[in-house]
XYZ file of C-alpha atoms in Angstrom:
343
model
C -5.294 -37.610 -1.435
C -9.157 -37.506 -0.653
C -10.879 -34.376 0.383
C -12.155 -34.560 3.731
C -15.830 -33.320 4.466
C -16.329 -30.434 6.850
C -18.098 -30.836 9.781
C -20.865 -29.437 9.861
C -23.796 -28.170 12.886
C -26.081 -30.941 11.742
C -23.569 -33.714 11.919
C -23.492 -33.083 15.269
C -26.846 -33.142 15.673
C -27.313 -36.571 13.797
C -24.599 -38.274 16.134
C -26.777 -36.769 18.733
C -30.298 -37.249 17.838
C -31.040 -33.040 18.540
C -31.858 -30.350 15.918
C -30.004 -28.866 14.667
C -31.190 -24.939 15.843
C -30.048 -27.320 19.758
C -26.242 -27.264 18.368
C -26.413 -23.556 17.240
C -27.550 -22.714 21.085
C -24.976 -24.687 22.193
C -22.268 -23.229 20.563
C -23.383 -20.025 20.961
C -23.134 -20.491 24.776
C -27.271 -20.126 24.668
C -28.668 -19.741 28.300
C -31.900 -22.170 26.594
C -29.341 -24.986 26.573
C -28.245 -27.264 29.826
C -25.296 -27.115 31.157
C -25.664 -31.045 30.922
C -26.490 -30.960 27.145
C -24.217 -28.366 26.219
C -20.817 -29.718 27.670
C -22.050 -33.147 25.593
C -22.674 -31.204 21.842
C -19.177 -29.006 22.852
C -17.104 -32.172 23.163
C -18.888 -33.902 20.918
C -18.428 -30.972 18.429
C -14.512 -32.348 19.346
C -14.608 -35.475 18.694
C -16.114 -34.640 15.202
C -13.421 -31.567 14.810
C -15.931 -29.307 13.845
C -14.948 -26.164 13.325
C -17.344 -22.604 13.590
C -17.459 -20.139 10.059
C -17.146 -17.275 11.888
C -17.482 -15.002 8.612
C -20.929 -16.785 8.193
C -21.234 -16.108 11.865
C -20.242 -12.722 11.696
C -21.979 -11.884 8.841
C -25.222 -12.791 10.647
C -24.292 -9.937 12.916
C -23.630 -7.346 10.148
C -20.095 -8.009 9.766
C -17.613 -10.190 8.254
C -14.982 -8.525 10.220
C -12.166 -8.599 7.502
C -10.944 -5.769 5.117
C -9.425 -6.297 1.933
C -5.962 -4.493 0.910
C -5.243 -3.870 -2.279
C -1.458 -3.477 -4.063
C 0.032 -3.218 -6.984
C 3.184 -5.660 -6.073
C 3.850 -7.533 -2.447
C 6.913 -8.099 -2.862
C 7.962 -4.215 -2.775
C 9.142 -3.154 1.016
C 6.702 0.124 1.363
C 4.012 -1.774 0.803
C 4.484 -4.941 2.496
C 5.555 -2.148 5.701
C 2.040 -0.769 4.743
C 0.597 -3.597 5.247
C 2.783 -4.858 8.497
C 1.017 -1.742 9.949
C -2.523 -2.348 9.128
C -2.331 -6.097 10.818
C -1.257 -5.007 13.354
C -3.866 -2.643 14.408
C -6.335 -4.560 12.531
C -5.463 -8.168 14.964
C -6.284 -6.043 18.309
C -9.689 -5.349 17.008
C -10.090 -9.072 16.395
C -9.854 -8.746 12.227
C -8.843 -10.708 8.794
C -6.967 -8.882 6.531
C -7.435 -10.373 2.557
C -4.534 -9.584 0.641
C -4.940 -9.133 -3.572
C -1.196 -7.671 -5.188
C -2.437 -6.610 -9.282
C 0.908 -5.903 -10.550
C 1.105 -3.267 -11.415
C -2.666 -4.234 -14.105
C -5.913 -2.661 -13.714
C -8.030 -6.062 -15.105
C -6.670 -7.915 -11.719
C -6.797 -5.365 -10.231
C -10.794 -5.253 -10.836
C -10.860 -8.659 -10.173
C -9.130 -7.932 -7.038
C -11.589 -5.398 -5.845
C -14.511 -8.023 -6.778
C -13.043 -10.622 -5.927
C -13.359 -8.780 -2.052
C -16.719 -7.872 -3.170
C -17.897 -10.655 -3.494
C -16.188 -12.020 -0.108
C -18.379 -9.595 2.125
C -15.206 -7.221 3.577
C -15.910 -4.352 5.829
C -13.264 -2.074 3.556
C -11.651 -2.284 0.921
C -7.736 -0.188 1.781
C -6.098 0.020 -1.478
C -3.495 1.499 -3.907
C -4.255 1.660 -7.157
C -2.075 -0.040 -10.100
C -0.042 2.315 -12.855
C -1.923 0.878 -14.954
C -5.179 2.500 -13.692
C -7.474 4.683 -16.266
C -10.856 4.017 -14.490
C -12.300 3.618 -11.842
C -15.684 3.300 -11.643
C -14.415 -0.440 -9.699
C -13.983 1.390 -6.540
C -17.546 3.514 -6.848
C -18.375 0.002 -6.723
C -17.043 -0.610 -3.911
C -18.875 2.565 -2.762
C -22.713 2.194 -4.495
C -21.738 -1.613 -2.374
C -21.998 0.424 0.978
C -17.830 -0.671 1.724
C -15.792 1.737 3.114
C -12.990 2.403 0.473
C -9.373 4.251 1.952
C -7.151 5.318 -0.589
C -3.419 5.713 0.470
C -0.231 6.025 -1.316
C -1.250 6.214 -4.987
C -5.023 7.720 -5.322
C -7.954 7.936 -7.318
C -8.491 11.694 -6.546
C -11.192 12.415 -8.290
C -13.454 10.030 -5.694
C -14.465 11.096 -2.500
C -13.492 8.336 -0.299
C -10.939 8.320 2.923
C -7.630 8.939 1.967
C -3.720 8.767 4.257
C -1.243 10.278 1.741
C 2.021 11.355 1.895
C 3.084 15.251 0.509
C 4.842 14.051 -1.595
C 5.326 17.675 -3.061
C 7.620 18.679 0.432
C 9.394 15.757 0.042
C 10.535 15.688 -2.742
C 11.069 20.085 -2.161
C 13.656 18.532 0.082
C 15.345 15.927 -1.757
C 16.160 17.874 -4.905
C 17.024 21.502 -2.494
C 19.100 18.911 -0.419
C 20.968 17.963 -4.232
C 20.952 21.899 -4.839
C 22.417 22.718 -1.791
C 25.352 19.776 -2.245
C 26.584 21.569 -5.053
C 24.556 19.710 -7.327
C 24.502 21.698 -10.840
C 22.057 19.817 -13.605
C 19.767 17.651 -11.103
C 18.244 14.854 -13.615
C 14.340 13.703 -12.617
C 13.361 9.927 -12.914
C 9.716 10.669 -13.072
C 7.007 7.899 -12.697
C 3.203 7.882 -14.944
C 1.902 10.925 -14.614
C -1.624 9.063 -14.584
C -1.082 8.583 -10.837
C -1.253 11.761 -8.414
C 1.987 10.690 -6.361
C 4.760 10.716 -9.524
C 2.763 14.267 -10.292
C 2.895 16.161 -7.224
C 7.439 14.453 -6.596
C 7.768 16.845 -10.327
C 5.719 19.464 -8.938
C 8.367 19.448 -5.579
C 10.720 19.152 -8.242
C 9.986 22.301 -10.252
C 9.181 23.690 -7.057
C 13.093 23.877 -5.476
C 14.409 24.844 -9.637
C 11.749 27.982 -8.847
C 13.265 29.254 -5.180
C 16.860 28.622 -6.213
C 16.695 30.040 -10.176
C 17.570 26.510 -11.050
C 17.127 26.673 -15.385
C 14.889 23.802 -15.476
C 16.307 21.812 -18.687
C 13.832 19.017 -20.208
C 15.878 16.138 -21.808
C 17.166 15.607 -17.481
C 13.653 15.077 -17.279
C 13.160 11.260 -18.218
C 8.827 9.735 -18.274
C 8.112 6.883 -16.504
C 11.431 5.494 -15.376
C 10.011 3.815 -12.363
C 11.838 0.699 -11.930
C 14.413 -0.592 -11.885
C 14.947 -1.594 -15.364
C 13.839 0.950 -16.959
C 15.826 2.996 -14.049
C 18.806 2.166 -15.563
C 17.885 2.772 -19.152
C 16.473 6.958 -18.366
C 20.075 6.397 -16.650
C 22.110 5.040 -19.981
C 20.571 7.851 -22.217
C 20.977 10.540 -19.682
C 24.640 9.887 -18.775
C 25.621 9.472 -23.088
C 23.872 12.835 -22.893
C 26.759 15.459 -24.380
C 25.875 17.542 -21.023
C 25.198 14.817 -18.240
C 23.722 15.442 -15.277
C 25.314 15.513 -12.177
C 22.338 14.176 -9.614
C 20.235 12.434 -10.851
C 16.667 11.981 -8.565
C 14.310 9.046 -8.393
C 11.251 10.100 -7.913
C 9.593 6.942 -8.251
C 11.588 4.389 -5.895
C 14.485 2.823 -4.327
C 14.398 0.327 -6.997
C 14.736 3.051 -9.798
C 17.988 4.754 -8.154
C 19.233 1.085 -7.701
C 18.972 0.757 -11.661
C 21.254 4.409 -11.232
C 23.424 3.028 -8.903
C 24.292 -0.005 -11.258
C 24.539 2.399 -14.468
C 27.492 4.573 -13.165
C 29.287 1.724 -11.018
C 29.461 0.077 -15.328
C 30.274 3.352 -16.826
C 33.357 4.100 -14.403
C 31.216 7.295 -12.525
C 31.871 7.467 -9.496
C 29.376 7.924 -6.510
C 28.715 10.592 -5.285
C 31.492 12.730 -6.257
C 30.444 12.391 -10.409
C 27.310 12.235 -9.488
C 24.678 12.271 -6.922
C 21.783 10.041 -6.237
C 18.221 9.809 -4.457
C 15.797 7.599 -4.144
C 12.274 7.280 -2.820
C 10.671 4.332 -0.028
C 13.370 4.203 1.748
C 13.577 0.440 0.393
C 15.849 -1.975 2.738
C 18.086 -2.622 0.565
C 19.109 1.079 0.133
C 21.457 1.845 3.100
C 23.425 -1.693 2.579
C 24.130 -0.804 -1.242
C 27.935 0.990 -1.410
C 27.507 3.992 -0.867
C 24.608 3.878 0.469
C 21.061 5.527 -0.560
C 19.682 8.631 -0.094
C 16.135 8.342 0.047
C 13.413 9.216 1.758
C 10.954 7.822 4.487
C 7.320 7.436 3.913
C 6.511 5.857 7.479
C 4.382 3.130 5.900
C 4.190 1.257 8.755
C 2.354 4.041 10.251
C 0.388 4.647 7.528
C -0.567 0.948 8.449
C -1.672 2.516 11.278
C -2.988 4.750 10.867
C -5.167 3.248 7.402
C -6.750 0.854 10.371
C -6.860 2.764 13.455
C -8.767 5.642 10.158
C -11.562 2.953 9.766
C -12.280 2.099 12.941
C -13.115 5.879 13.861
C -15.364 5.722 11.200
C -17.786 2.314 12.195
C -20.318 3.317 12.706
C -20.222 6.959 11.452
C -23.773 8.153 9.632
C -23.135 12.040 8.503
C -23.200 11.692 4.421
C -22.347 15.198 4.838
C -18.903 15.618 5.693
C -16.233 15.211 3.377
C -14.087 12.331 4.001
C -11.391 12.314 5.672
C -7.822 13.314 4.680
C -4.919 12.927 6.668
C -1.325 13.237 5.115
C 2.013 11.889 6.639
C 4.835 14.070 6.752
C 8.054 12.227 5.170
C 11.102 12.094 5.621
C 14.766 12.860 4.057
C 17.522 10.661 4.526
C 20.726 11.864 3.183
C 23.139 8.795 3.321
C 26.377 7.779 1.498
C 25.242 8.947 -2.163
C 25.091 12.612 -2.244
C 27.456 13.135 0.727
C 30.220 15.268 -1.231
C 32.260 17.922 -1.093
C 31.637 20.837 -2.343
């Protein structure tokens, strides 16, 4: 299919025998152009299917009215809901989003960020990938004078605007619920400890054990079990122990918890009477499994709203001495069938 050349103001000017600057002024409704000429220019623009280059127009005003969003995976309910929350708020202000997916790959994340810098976005919103180990690309965002807002998974060493959850408290409440439900040997499926959120969730797990005087058993803590497949693999190892756990806290995600449930079903282990399961993130599938999965709601849409509102609040803020805001949203434990058992 032959590519059709995009109509410019120069094409309109050539057809009418006037200057491109006169066309530009007319299309911007300038009082310097008389109404008759303005009407003719607008009519000709319509006939030639002219579309204004909004980005170029905004850049001339010192802004692109575009926000870039980089997430590890778009197909996870948490991240898609955050994006929806951001868009819900930015749309009302006339801003557009450019959405990028790192796929949990550090190099791809760098490429995404550099692309957004080159697109002259007004702000980059990012939740870093599990593979991230160096954050110079995020420092580059700051050095280019672009607003940077981190959410959920953040590089704590960078002083930027952040919107996070209270992961320690959420995990503490989840494990406390399991202990109070009569579970004695509670295993932890943890994520990569280079990420702040997984360190904090482990901290909450350990905090609950300390509060209830429950001994920590190292063999019940499984590292890097943060996908459905790795969650299933970790669960098979745990349930093959001479003294297996009677509950598993999949602190990384509901996908990991789903892996736990699949293995339990395959091994004929009854949930929740023989094995309690708690996930994290309140993915949409977690309430339709059998049994439904106890989880933690991170209020992802509200988090997206909060991110966008924070950006608009900070526009024009020239105070370079104040520390960037950090907004913490308290998650909520949602108790479902996978942990409701008779003591």
